[in-house]
Amino acid sequence: MVARKFVVQHNDSLFDVDYDSNDGFEVLKFQLFSLTSIPPDEQKIFGGENLLVKDDSDLDSVTDKLRLVSIDEVDEGSSGTVAKGDNAFAQSDEELARMLQAEEEALFFQQFQASEDRGQFEQRIRPYASQVLMYEDPVRQSAARNSVPVDELEEKALVSLAKEGNFKPSKLEQDHAFLLQLLFWFKQTFRWVNAPSCDGCGSETINCGMGAPLPSEIQFGGSRVELYRCKNCLRITRFPRYNDPLKLVDTKRGRCGEWANCFTLYCRAFGYESRLVLDFTDHVWTECFSNLLGRWMHLDPCEGVYDKPLLYEKGWNKKLNYVVAISKDGVCDVTKRYTRKWHEVLSRRNITTEPVVSAVLSDITKDCRKGFTPQRLSVLEDRDRTELNELERGLHSQSDGSISLPGRQSGAKEWRIARSELGSDENNSLSCSECPVRICVDEHVTRILNALCSLLSQFVENDFPKSKIVEILEMVKNVLLNLKKASFRLRSGSISLESIASKNFVQQIIPPLDVLLAALSLKSEKLETCGRVNFCLAADPVKTSIALPVALDALDDIIDNLRSNDNFGKGSLPLPLLKPNRISSGLALASGEELPFGIVTSAFDGIRTSKWEEPNGAKGGCLIYKVKDGQMVDLEEYELMSANDAPERDPMDWVVEGSDDGGSSWFVLDKKTSQMFEKRFQRKPFKIHSVGRLSDAFRFRFLAVRDVQATSRLQIGSIDLFGRIVGS
């Protein structure tokens, strides 16, 4: 394996592409397709001196500067296009030179605009150097830990890793994943306050000024108290702006100051090296040192966004000046992490000169580190130097143009408008148009559906009454619900059928029931009495965690269909989902996806509430699925499910294509127009009439959504492929 980073020029755009040479040339072409919308079979890729890169090219050693054109562009202008590519790189160098010149000019003019006085700048930082010491208090840390559902977050962290194919993560990987789940949990738990509800009747309130703090409020740093008058009963409601994170753990409400203050305590409570980050243009967030990444990582609890430091400049259109990170170990000017327009930022840093900024931060850091051992000081100083080098290297690096960063989402719209933080598109979201090839970890979905199909077949073959079938399935569902609520490392339970079925029938359905338990990574224990099956975890508890939501959603669908189906009987299984030969464990690549939850593999995970979301797919989006290990499949049927909301985003027109050469060429398998999903989570099956044409890859080209005027987005709850594997 050779990990490569290519810079690919197409027309006037440059794209950074991370690539593993073991993936094969067709995967690189899929990645380029997601960036440029040029289908793989229409791509020509050149490198070096107009050298055509082909299937048999040595992708380990080919130049890292490539040029992509479509077949239509190649004819006579190849050499001219190469020159154009060289010009593009040259223009990039010229732009860097202009930026460096602008930085020098900004520093020159700063000498005349900024004061040498350090007082104003130091007064902004010093109070925070004391405040962050509260995060080290054992009482506060204990209160924070006790308010977190640790077992639940540990399970979610391990599941998130398992869904990427990592069932045996290292301690560093687990810690990193837990931190992200802590961020998501905090985002859902903490409440943003525009104006508090009335303490008396719960109605809306309006601001009516400031009030004198009470002793009980001052005790927790609530020296600023906002007053709000109820629109209904006219009662006055107080909103103290508490600075003590211990109180915030209890109230769980506030604005960005309270959010970042409290979340940083949570991070310290779970042992993460953490810093409170102060943005002088009125925002606060957190940084944690990721031992997995080997660097400081940005986390914004208000937005639920992590490791996207350009969120504010690129997404919110903020005009940054000073961004300072404060911890118990010192303070650091991290502005360069959050900008790619340093020359512009410099022109706004006019509180004092750069040498004074450095001196103030150095003095505060020395005060923070008084009493530290020489060994500890050495470690911190090495880290400081590493971070300084990292900030300088990243300052002039190209930002990832494939990542769309949203405007501010937290706070009332009027407030965000007043702060000019909506960004270019208030409905934007964190999304990516340069999507990686993702592994579908969904073999358990196929096993669960096959097991349920087998179980239902036993009911049909024995002419079991529909009411009894529903009763048994409801009982199984309730057992699984209780199982899901239990601690994921200690799950066990039992299913008793003796009260609702004959001994003979119970003996017949126990084998398919055992198959279902095995699909859930559970194992049955001894049969104590007729009709009772005890079970416990079979091995890795994370596999059960992944499988349980799939089984519960499938059971819901089956029960709903049974209740509404009058023709259910022997020789007929007319229920969606209950089809054999579901294809699983392939590779998926999308033209775009929502981060972090709307990624393409969410369409294959068997969970109803997850979905693939293409932010720019309303008028055209694409998904490519490569069959595992290059196996050839005779596709017989596919099934689409509508997502949880926004009917206007449902696919309406699409084309399904197959490929027998890994995606180099395509042939049409099915076309659909004017399709309509009448409700949410509705599954619609579609037969393939041209069966017999073998494929090792499939492409869904979604041409339009239900209402292209109302949305720019495409979303799909699930995609299931059913077919016969005939070999590799």
XYZ file of C-alpha atoms in Angstrom:
728
model
C 0.000 0.000 0.000
C 1.159 3.525 -0.854
C -0.848 6.458 0.454
C -0.792 9.265 -2.109
C -2.060 12.826 -2.084
C -2.747 13.999 -5.634
C -3.441 17.551 -6.756
C -5.807 17.179 -9.698
C -6.502 20.047 -12.086
C -9.765 20.112 -14.002
C -10.521 23.224 -16.041
C -9.771 26.093 -13.643
C -10.164 24.132 -10.417
C -7.643 22.249 -8.289
C -8.659 19.310 -6.076
C -6.739 17.498 -3.324
C -7.341 13.740 -3.508
C -6.176 11.279 -0.833
C -5.682 7.874 -2.401
C -4.542 4.376 -1.413
C -2.795 2.716 -4.368
C -4.107 -0.703 -3.285
C -7.651 0.421 -4.094
C -7.076 0.224 -7.835
C -7.314 2.731 -10.650
C -11.115 2.529 -10.889
C -11.479 3.793 -7.287
C -9.404 6.861 -8.163
C -11.734 7.466 -11.107
C -14.764 7.142 -8.808
C -13.258 9.763 -6.492
C -12.687 12.122 -9.412
C -16.243 11.511 -10.563
C -17.558 12.654 -7.161
C -15.550 15.875 -7.540
C -16.122 16.749 -11.177
C -19.249 14.797 -12.267
C -17.251 13.342 -15.181
C -18.244 9.637 -15.269
C -15.288 7.239 -14.922
C -15.723 5.898 -18.442
C -15.426 9.424 -19.866
C -12.268 10.418 -17.959
C -8.774 10.957 -19.324
C -6.100 11.494 -16.676
C -2.697 12.939 -17.542
C 0.448 13.323 -15.462
C 3.968 14.617 -16.032
C 4.792 15.410 -19.646
C 1.300 14.774 -20.998
C 1.571 11.095 -19.947
C -1.770 9.281 -20.029
C -2.437 7.459 -16.737
C -4.067 4.070 -17.390
C -5.167 0.907 -15.583
C -1.668 -0.562 -15.800
C 0.157 2.620 -14.764
C 2.316 2.505 -11.647
C 0.150 4.542 -9.279
C 2.796 4.320 -6.550
C 5.262 6.438 -8.505
C 3.165 8.591 -10.845
C 3.538 12.361 -10.331
C 1.348 13.925 -7.663
C 0.148 16.624 -10.078
C -2.508 15.241 -12.407
C -4.818 16.742 -14.992
C -8.321 15.475 -15.688
C -10.294 16.076 -18.871
C -13.344 14.424 -20.339
C -13.054 12.474 -23.587
C -14.754 15.350 -25.398
C -11.991 17.759 -24.351
C -9.036 15.616 -25.384
C -9.037 15.726 -29.187
C -6.604 18.374 -30.356
C -5.752 20.506 -27.366
C -3.860 18.148 -25.091
C -0.578 19.996 -25.052
C -2.362 23.301 -24.615
C -4.265 21.926 -21.670
C -1.063 20.740 -20.032
C 0.295 24.234 -20.319
C -2.920 25.519 -18.803
C -2.416 23.111 -15.902
C 1.130 24.338 -15.380
C -0.209 27.890 -15.437
C -2.743 26.968 -12.753
C 0.021 25.790 -10.415
C 2.087 28.858 -11.280
C -0.877 31.103 -10.504
C -1.176 29.371 -7.140
C 2.468 30.255 -6.393
C 1.856 33.844 -7.479
C -1.140 34.073 -5.140
C 1.008 32.856 -2.242
C 3.607 35.500 -3.053
C 0.930 38.198 -3.050
C -0.349 37.000 0.327
C 3.143 37.099 1.835
C 3.620 40.627 0.505
C 0.265 41.632 2.011
C 1.351 40.215 5.386
C 4.508 42.322 5.345
C 2.496 45.432 4.523
C -0.022 44.696 7.292
C 2.780 44.317 9.835
C 4.316 47.572 8.632
C 1.096 49.556 9.032
C 0.413 47.893 12.396
C 3.375 49.811 13.794
C 1.463 53.058 13.226
C -2.040 51.828 14.170
C -1.412 49.712 17.265
C -0.280 50.793 20.692
C 2.726 49.349 22.489
C 0.612 49.261 25.646
C -0.078 45.712 26.784
C -2.803 46.516 29.271
C -5.924 46.198 27.136
C -4.847 42.904 25.568
C -3.691 41.404 28.868
C -6.956 42.360 30.594
C -8.880 40.304 28.035
C -6.839 37.153 28.745
C -5.909 37.142 32.445
C -9.407 36.411 33.866
C -9.702 33.290 31.710
C -6.353 31.986 32.970
C -7.955 31.859 36.419
C -11.327 30.607 35.226
C -9.939 27.485 33.538
C -8.511 26.310 36.874
C -12.088 25.470 37.911
C -11.965 22.600 35.400
C -9.326 20.907 37.576
C -11.537 20.823 40.677
C -12.361 17.183 41.602
C -15.837 18.152 42.868
C -16.760 19.835 39.596
C -15.305 16.988 37.551
C -17.221 14.410 39.568
C -20.488 16.308 39.110
C -19.881 16.449 35.359
C -19.060 12.732 35.053
C -22.099 11.737 37.107
C -24.415 13.580 34.725
C -23.187 11.689 31.632
C -24.641 8.329 30.448
C -21.140 6.890 30.121
C -22.186 3.370 29.146
C -24.407 4.717 26.369
C -21.675 6.972 24.969
C -19.084 4.199 25.134
C -21.447 1.977 23.181
C -22.075 4.669 20.567
C -18.361 5.308 20.247
C -17.602 1.628 19.633
C -20.533 1.331 17.223
C -19.289 4.346 15.242
C -15.915 2.649 14.856
C -17.472 -0.708 14.005
C -19.554 0.889 11.257
C -16.248 1.827 9.635
C -15.121 -1.789 9.872
C -13.033 -1.302 13.026
C -14.236 -3.920 15.529
C -10.956 -3.993 17.455
C -10.071 -0.346 18.028
C -7.030 0.743 19.969
C -7.344 2.694 23.210
C -6.471 5.885 21.328
C -9.220 5.237 18.780
C -11.752 4.531 21.515
C -10.833 7.703 23.407
C -11.129 9.789 20.245
C -14.509 8.278 19.341
C -15.822 8.781 22.901
C -14.869 12.463 22.781
C -16.939 12.925 19.627
C -19.918 11.158 21.197
C -19.536 13.396 24.256
C -19.747 16.390 21.917
C -22.899 15.068 20.196
C -24.517 14.213 23.538
C -23.743 17.671 24.901
C -25.212 19.307 21.794
C -28.474 17.401 22.368
C -28.544 17.942 26.146
C -27.549 21.569 26.660
C -30.196 24.193 25.780
C -29.625 27.419 23.898
C -31.385 30.403 25.491
C -32.502 33.282 23.302
C -35.016 34.445 25.908
C -35.992 32.194 28.850
C -39.573 30.995 29.228
C -41.601 32.606 31.978
C -40.931 31.035 35.383
C -44.610 31.378 36.175
C -46.657 30.293 33.159
C -44.016 29.124 30.669
C -44.969 31.710 28.038
C -42.578 33.726 25.854
C -40.714 36.657 27.367
C -39.038 39.826 26.108
C -35.882 41.458 27.441
C -36.424 44.400 29.736
C -32.906 45.199 30.890
C -30.429 44.101 33.543
C -30.916 43.425 37.232
C -28.788 43.390 40.376
C -27.433 39.900 41.116
C -28.594 38.024 44.191
C -26.082 36.448 46.606
C -27.147 32.982 45.434
C -26.339 34.023 41.869
C -23.009 35.663 42.684
C -22.009 32.423 44.442
C -21.772 30.780 41.013
C -20.337 33.711 39.089
C -23.697 35.133 38.005
C -22.724 38.771 38.355
C -24.613 39.671 35.148
C -28.372 39.074 35.319
C -30.697 39.639 32.369
C -34.372 40.390 33.099
C -37.272 39.262 30.922
C -40.944 40.221 31.117
C -43.605 37.612 30.312
C -45.821 38.498 27.335
C -48.757 36.797 29.054
C -48.676 37.313 32.822
C -46.083 40.148 32.925
C -44.009 38.315 35.508
C -40.258 39.063 35.521
C -37.948 36.093 34.917
C -34.263 36.303 35.808
C -31.534 34.852 33.606
C -28.195 34.888 35.474
C -25.160 34.416 33.208
C -23.342 31.903 35.399
C -19.576 31.489 34.993
C -19.179 28.510 37.292
C -19.404 25.296 35.231
C -20.615 23.421 38.328
C -23.838 25.429 38.174
C -24.059 24.967 34.404
C -23.908 21.183 34.806
C -27.138 21.625 36.751
C -28.931 24.284 34.648
C -27.737 22.983 31.256
C -28.597 26.200 29.491
C -27.049 29.374 28.187
C -25.395 30.883 25.147
C -21.993 30.239 23.623
C -20.094 31.352 26.739
C -21.939 28.906 28.979
C -21.805 26.150 26.348
C -18.035 26.280 25.889
C -17.373 26.806 29.591
C -19.403 23.757 30.603
C -18.278 21.515 27.747
C -14.609 22.188 28.491
C -15.244 20.993 32.059
C -16.789 17.798 30.666
C -13.718 17.218 28.513
C -11.393 17.651 31.485
C -13.636 15.444 33.638
C -12.973 12.561 31.244
C -9.245 13.170 31.153
C -8.837 15.009 27.848
C -6.241 17.766 27.724
C -8.494 20.717 26.981
C -8.387 24.438 26.328
C -11.031 27.141 26.333
C -10.687 29.119 23.109
C -11.511 32.836 23.202
C -12.353 34.589 19.945
C -12.146 38.362 20.400
C -14.960 38.785 17.831
C -17.339 37.312 20.424
C -17.394 33.552 20.361
C -15.971 30.785 22.559
C -15.307 27.100 21.900
C -13.060 24.231 23.002
C -9.892 22.520 21.833
C -8.791 19.068 22.966
C -5.489 17.400 22.312
C -6.152 14.248 20.317
C -3.520 11.621 21.008
C -4.859 9.759 17.982
C -4.239 12.703 15.642
C -1.201 13.944 17.542
C -2.469 17.542 17.594
C -5.003 19.925 19.055
C -8.512 19.499 17.660
C -11.239 22.131 17.386
C -14.648 21.308 18.946
C -17.605 23.693 18.929
C -20.323 22.421 21.307
C -22.844 25.067 20.160
C -22.727 23.767 16.595
C -21.842 20.125 17.294
C -18.909 20.485 14.865
C -15.405 19.099 15.337
C -12.055 19.495 13.589
C -13.329 22.181 11.214
C -11.316 25.252 12.280
C -12.258 27.237 9.149
C -15.929 27.078 10.170
C -15.919 30.697 11.349
C -13.976 32.414 8.586
C -15.250 30.325 5.672
C -18.700 29.321 6.962
C -19.811 32.214 9.153
C -17.844 34.877 7.213
C -16.329 36.068 10.470
C -13.670 38.784 10.352
C -11.309 37.265 12.912
C -8.560 39.156 14.702
C -7.361 37.381 17.874
C -8.087 33.764 18.816
C -6.408 32.638 22.045
C -6.468 29.170 23.661
C -6.308 29.099 27.480
C -5.588 26.104 29.719
C -4.053 25.364 33.096
C -0.717 24.880 31.303
C -0.636 28.255 29.594
C -2.063 30.359 26.788
C -1.421 30.252 23.067
C -2.284 32.488 20.122
C -3.983 30.004 17.775
C -5.448 32.519 15.322
C -3.475 31.007 12.449
C -5.326 27.697 12.887
C -8.627 29.420 12.146
C -7.730 31.490 9.089
C -6.393 31.177 5.561
C -6.445 34.961 5.194
C -3.708 35.873 7.634
C -2.806 39.057 5.752
C -6.385 40.291 6.240
C -6.481 39.201 9.881
C -3.227 41.074 10.544
C -4.795 44.301 9.338
C -7.449 43.938 12.066
C -5.047 43.097 14.922
C -4.712 46.659 16.143
C -5.088 46.361 19.926
C -1.336 46.126 20.265
C 1.697 45.010 18.255
C 2.637 41.405 17.549
C 5.750 41.495 19.804
C 3.561 42.713 22.698
C 1.025 39.930 22.036
C 3.821 37.358 22.193
C 5.270 38.872 25.361
C 1.907 38.946 27.186
C 1.099 35.354 26.304
C 4.597 34.229 27.244
C 4.356 35.940 30.653
C 0.937 34.436 31.408
C 2.171 30.997 30.364
C 5.193 31.292 32.656
C 2.863 32.182 35.544
C 0.687 29.148 34.771
C 3.717 26.852 34.790
C 5.286 27.989 38.023
C 6.151 24.981 40.130
C 6.119 22.531 37.206
C 8.869 19.936 37.189
C 11.669 20.282 34.610
C 10.430 17.121 32.915
C 6.900 18.507 32.594
C 8.208 21.838 31.318
C 10.303 20.068 28.706
C 7.282 18.125 27.409
C 5.144 21.265 27.221
C 7.835 23.306 25.491
C 8.324 20.573 22.890
C 4.599 20.541 22.263
C 4.555 24.338 21.994
C 7.256 24.234 19.310
C 5.449 21.479 17.419
C 2.205 23.441 17.488
C 3.919 26.623 16.332
C 5.390 24.778 13.349
C 2.007 23.205 12.601
C 0.279 26.603 12.660
C 2.842 28.078 10.292
C 2.620 25.123 7.886
C -1.157 25.182 7.814
C -1.429 28.915 7.344
C -0.767 28.885 3.605
C -2.138 25.436 2.818
C -5.100 25.240 0.478
C -8.447 24.871 2.207
C -10.475 21.830 1.194
C -12.877 23.216 -1.379
C -14.933 20.012 -1.320
C -16.060 20.695 2.276
C -19.022 23.056 2.533
C -19.038 24.836 5.902
C -22.359 26.239 7.136
C -23.262 29.596 8.550
C -24.049 29.772 12.233
C -26.884 27.481 13.311
C -27.167 28.311 17.039
C -29.148 31.310 18.249
C -32.199 33.172 16.975
C -32.126 34.099 13.304
C -32.451 37.827 14.008
C -29.508 37.617 16.410
C -27.384 35.781 13.835
C -28.270 38.330 11.169
C -27.304 41.177 13.499
C -23.924 39.511 14.031
C -23.488 38.836 10.273
C -22.881 35.146 10.996
C -25.430 33.519 8.710
C -22.772 32.897 6.102
C -23.531 32.767 2.411
C -26.396 30.293 2.865
C -28.215 29.977 6.180
C -29.632 26.591 5.124
C -26.206 25.249 4.357
C -24.757 22.409 6.385
C -21.522 20.576 6.857
C -21.185 18.532 3.699
C -18.622 17.060 1.355
C -18.453 16.767 -2.430
C -15.151 14.866 -2.426
C -16.428 11.707 -0.806
C -14.196 8.784 0.094
C -14.986 5.233 -0.938
C -16.707 3.757 2.114
C -17.085 0.146 3.225
C -20.660 -0.985 3.891
C -20.532 -2.883 7.172
C -23.951 -4.464 6.741
C -23.598 -8.231 6.594
C -25.645 -8.366 9.804
C -28.527 -6.639 7.987
C -28.677 -9.436 5.419
C -28.457 -12.112 8.108
C -31.271 -10.527 10.135
C -33.590 -10.206 7.138
C -32.887 -13.800 6.097
C -33.584 -15.011 9.642
C -36.891 -13.121 9.817
C -37.856 -14.463 6.412
C -37.182 -18.010 7.635
C -39.165 -17.414 10.825
C -42.137 -16.024 8.938
C -42.011 -18.924 6.498
C -42.539 -21.312 9.409
C -45.662 -19.382 10.375
C -47.021 -19.563 6.822
C -46.238 -23.233 6.244
C -48.064 -24.144 9.449
C -51.104 -21.968 8.645
C -50.598 -20.064 11.858
C -53.293 -17.390 12.397
C -52.155 -13.870 11.579
C -53.198 -12.651 15.012
C -50.920 -15.210 16.677
C -48.051 -14.304 14.362
C -48.402 -10.657 15.316
C -48.576 -11.612 18.998
C -45.351 -13.649 18.777
C -43.511 -10.986 16.791
C -44.642 -8.300 19.252
C -43.316 -10.425 22.077
C -39.950 -10.858 20.308
C -39.848 -7.130 19.644
C -40.474 -6.292 23.318
C -37.720 -8.687 24.388
C -35.314 -6.968 21.984
C -36.404 -3.534 23.206
C -35.563 -4.508 26.776
C -32.301 -5.911 25.541
C -31.477 -2.625 23.816
C -32.096 -0.687 27.040
C -29.710 -2.893 29.011
C -25.997 -2.224 29.429
C -24.416 -3.268 26.145
C -21.737 -5.391 27.829
C -24.188 -7.405 29.933
C -27.100 -8.175 27.651
C -29.114 -11.317 28.220
C -32.761 -12.343 28.233
C -35.328 -14.996 27.426
C -38.225 -15.641 25.078
C -41.161 -17.691 26.275
C -43.598 -19.120 23.723
C -45.295 -21.755 25.867
C -48.363 -19.637 26.625
C -49.197 -18.749 23.029
C -48.282 -21.793 20.935
C -48.483 -25.573 20.988
C -45.498 -27.679 21.974
C -45.152 -29.031 18.440
C -45.163 -25.571 16.859
C -42.722 -24.222 19.420
C -40.250 -26.958 18.481
C -40.588 -25.980 14.825
C -39.894 -22.269 15.241
C -37.038 -22.591 17.729
C -34.467 -23.326 14.938
C -35.288 -20.144 12.930
C -35.462 -18.243 16.216
C -31.946 -19.454 16.990
C -30.876 -18.220 13.557
C -32.281 -14.784 14.410
C -30.430 -14.763 17.732
C -27.211 -15.706 15.939
C -27.755 -12.844 13.478
C -27.907 -10.582 16.547
C -24.631 -12.060 17.836
C -26.512 -13.782 20.647
C -26.460 -17.437 21.602
C -29.238 -19.520 23.115
C -28.674 -21.385 26.328
C -30.338 -24.576 27.506
C -34.072 -24.985 27.053
C -35.356 -24.949 30.626
C -38.960 -25.798 29.786
C -40.907 -26.262 26.617
C -41.085 -22.963 24.793
C -38.562 -20.959 26.797
C -35.296 -19.895 25.188
C -32.655 -18.198 27.304
C -29.894 -16.312 25.540
C -26.836 -14.154 26.175
C -24.058 -12.434 24.250
C -22.225 -14.729 21.860
C -19.011 -12.709 21.522
C -18.365 -9.051 20.729
C -21.136 -6.990 22.381
C -20.682 -4.249 19.768
C -21.997 -6.571 17.059
C -25.201 -6.939 19.059
C -25.349 -3.154 19.484
C -25.175 -2.676 15.709
C -27.710 -5.400 14.961
C -30.472 -4.640 17.500
C -31.784 -1.415 15.851
C -31.907 -3.232 12.497
C -33.990 -6.088 13.908
C -36.341 -3.720 15.730
C -36.974 -1.632 12.608
C -37.516 -4.769 10.524
C -39.972 -6.173 13.064
C -41.886 -2.882 13.077
C -42.190 -3.038 9.293
C -43.295 -6.669 9.306
C -45.893 -6.160 12.038
C -47.300 -3.066 10.323
C -47.535 -4.915 7.017
C -49.174 -7.951 8.606
C -51.850 -5.810 10.228
C -52.653 -4.044 6.965
C -52.409 -7.113 4.680
C -55.556 -9.196 4.219
C -54.035 -11.671 1.765
C -51.248 -13.068 3.884
C -51.230 -16.844 3.725
C -49.530 -20.035 2.666
C -47.360 -19.691 -0.409
C -47.255 -15.921 -0.188
C -44.795 -13.602 1.493
C -45.901 -10.268 0.073
C -44.033 -8.178 2.581
C -41.271 -5.709 1.751
C -37.945 -6.589 3.377
C -38.627 -10.318 3.351
C -36.601 -11.205 0.285
C -33.642 -13.558 0.103
C -30.248 -12.778 -1.423
C -29.688 -9.252 -0.172
C -26.265 -8.031 -1.356
C -23.997 -6.738 1.416
C -20.474 -5.677 2.391
C -19.718 -3.757 -0.800
C -18.002 -0.411 -1.363
C -20.072 2.748 -1.800
C -19.193 6.133 -3.242
C -21.501 9.146 -3.487
C -21.398 12.372 -5.452
C -21.904 14.212 -2.161
C -22.872 13.566 1.445
C -23.812 15.254 4.693
C -21.285 15.049 7.532
C -21.150 13.273 9.883
C -24.481 11.398 9.820
C -25.754 11.629 6.252
C -22.912 9.696 4.659
C -23.522 7.214 1.881
C -23.244 4.051 4.015
C -26.225 5.280 6.051
C -28.349 4.092 3.117
C -27.168 0.511 3.664
C -27.088 0.188 7.468
C -30.646 -1.187 7.841
C -31.624 1.509 10.357
C -34.771 3.416 9.550
C -33.850 6.765 11.099
C -30.524 7.083 9.275
C -30.257 8.310 5.693
C -27.931 9.290 2.887
C -28.257 12.989 2.148
C -26.796 14.636 -0.961
C -26.770 18.398 -0.290
C -26.686 19.314 -3.992
C -28.519 16.319 -5.422
C -31.972 17.750 -6.157
C -31.228 18.056 -9.871
C -28.748 15.231 -10.058
C -26.882 12.982 -7.656
C -25.048 9.713 -8.023
C -24.242 6.658 -5.923
C -21.904 3.850 -7.018
C -21.911 0.466 -5.290
C -19.123 -2.060 -5.929
C -19.870 -5.667 -5.017
C -17.596 -7.254 -2.434
C -14.473 -8.982 -3.815
C -15.531 -8.309 -7.387
C -18.269 -10.938 -7.265
C -20.673 -11.012 -10.199
C -24.334 -10.465 -9.366
C -27.504 -11.023 -11.334
C -29.581 -8.162 -9.872
C -33.220 -9.190 -9.578
C -34.738 -6.417 -7.507
C -33.870 -3.307 -5.541
C -35.752 -1.436 -2.873
C -35.728 2.233 -1.889
C -37.120 3.672 1.327
C -38.159 7.282 1.890
C -36.321 9.102 4.659
C -37.648 10.470 7.937
C -38.704 13.952 6.803
C -38.860 16.501 3.965
C -40.894 14.703 1.234
C -39.674 17.285 -1.270
C -36.230 15.614 -1.110
C -37.504 12.157 -2.132
C -36.079 10.792 -5.405
C -38.569 10.979 -8.259
C -36.622 10.145 -11.461
C -33.614 7.846 -11.647
C -31.618 5.367 -13.727
C -30.025 2.182 -12.371
C -26.992 0.917 -14.270
C -24.739 -2.093 -14.012
C -21.112 -2.660 -14.900
C -19.237 -5.899 -15.537
C -15.772 -4.302 -15.518
C -15.624 -2.584 -12.130
C -17.194 0.658 -13.313
C -15.274 1.414 -16.505
C -18.414 0.996 -18.625
C -22.108 0.915 -17.796
C -25.361 -0.518 -19.141
C -28.921 0.375 -18.135
C -30.807 -2.035 -15.864
C -33.818 0.089 -14.958
C -35.325 3.543 -15.421
C -38.002 5.179 -13.329
C -39.821 8.502 -13.639
C -42.466 10.344 -11.613
C -42.144 8.049 -8.607
C -43.920 9.163 -5.443
C -43.471 8.073 -1.823
C -46.768 8.593 -0.030
C -45.360 8.462 3.497
C -42.173 8.479 5.509
C -40.210 5.220 5.870
C -42.129 3.790 2.938
C -40.349 0.954 1.135
C -40.889 0.575 -2.598
C -39.576 -2.506 -4.420
C -38.595 -2.391 -8.108
C -38.113 -5.485 -10.258
C -35.254 -5.732 -12.744
C -36.748 -7.045 -15.971
C -33.457 -7.512 -17.825
C -32.154 -10.241 -15.499
C -29.222 -12.332 -16.623
C -26.839 -9.417 -17.195
C -24.117 -9.910 -14.597
C -22.613 -6.936 -12.770
C -19.865 -6.334 -10.251
C -20.857 -2.679 -9.726
C -24.069 -0.669 -9.786
C -24.708 3.005 -10.339
C -27.799 4.933 -9.265
C -28.140 8.205 -11.166
C -30.828 10.216 -9.438
C -32.041 12.823 -11.915
C -34.571 14.814 -9.919
C -36.308 14.965 -6.548
C -39.977 15.451 -5.854
C -39.798 19.251 -5.714
C -36.637 20.746 -7.205
C -37.955 24.264 -6.594
C -38.253 23.739 -2.841
C -34.885 22.136 -2.086
C -31.359 21.595 -3.314
C -31.143 18.255 -1.523
C -31.670 14.593 -2.274
C -32.193 12.098 0.543
C -32.846 8.369 0.735
C -33.609 6.356 3.852
C -32.269 3.064 2.542
C -31.197 1.183 -0.554
C -31.333 -2.623 -0.632
C -30.086 -4.726 -3.545
C -31.335 -8.282 -4.068
C -29.746 -10.684 -6.508
C -27.975 -13.943 -7.167
C -24.201 -14.075 -6.736
C -22.777 -16.296 -9.467
C -19.062 -16.110 -8.688
C -16.039 -13.891 -8.899
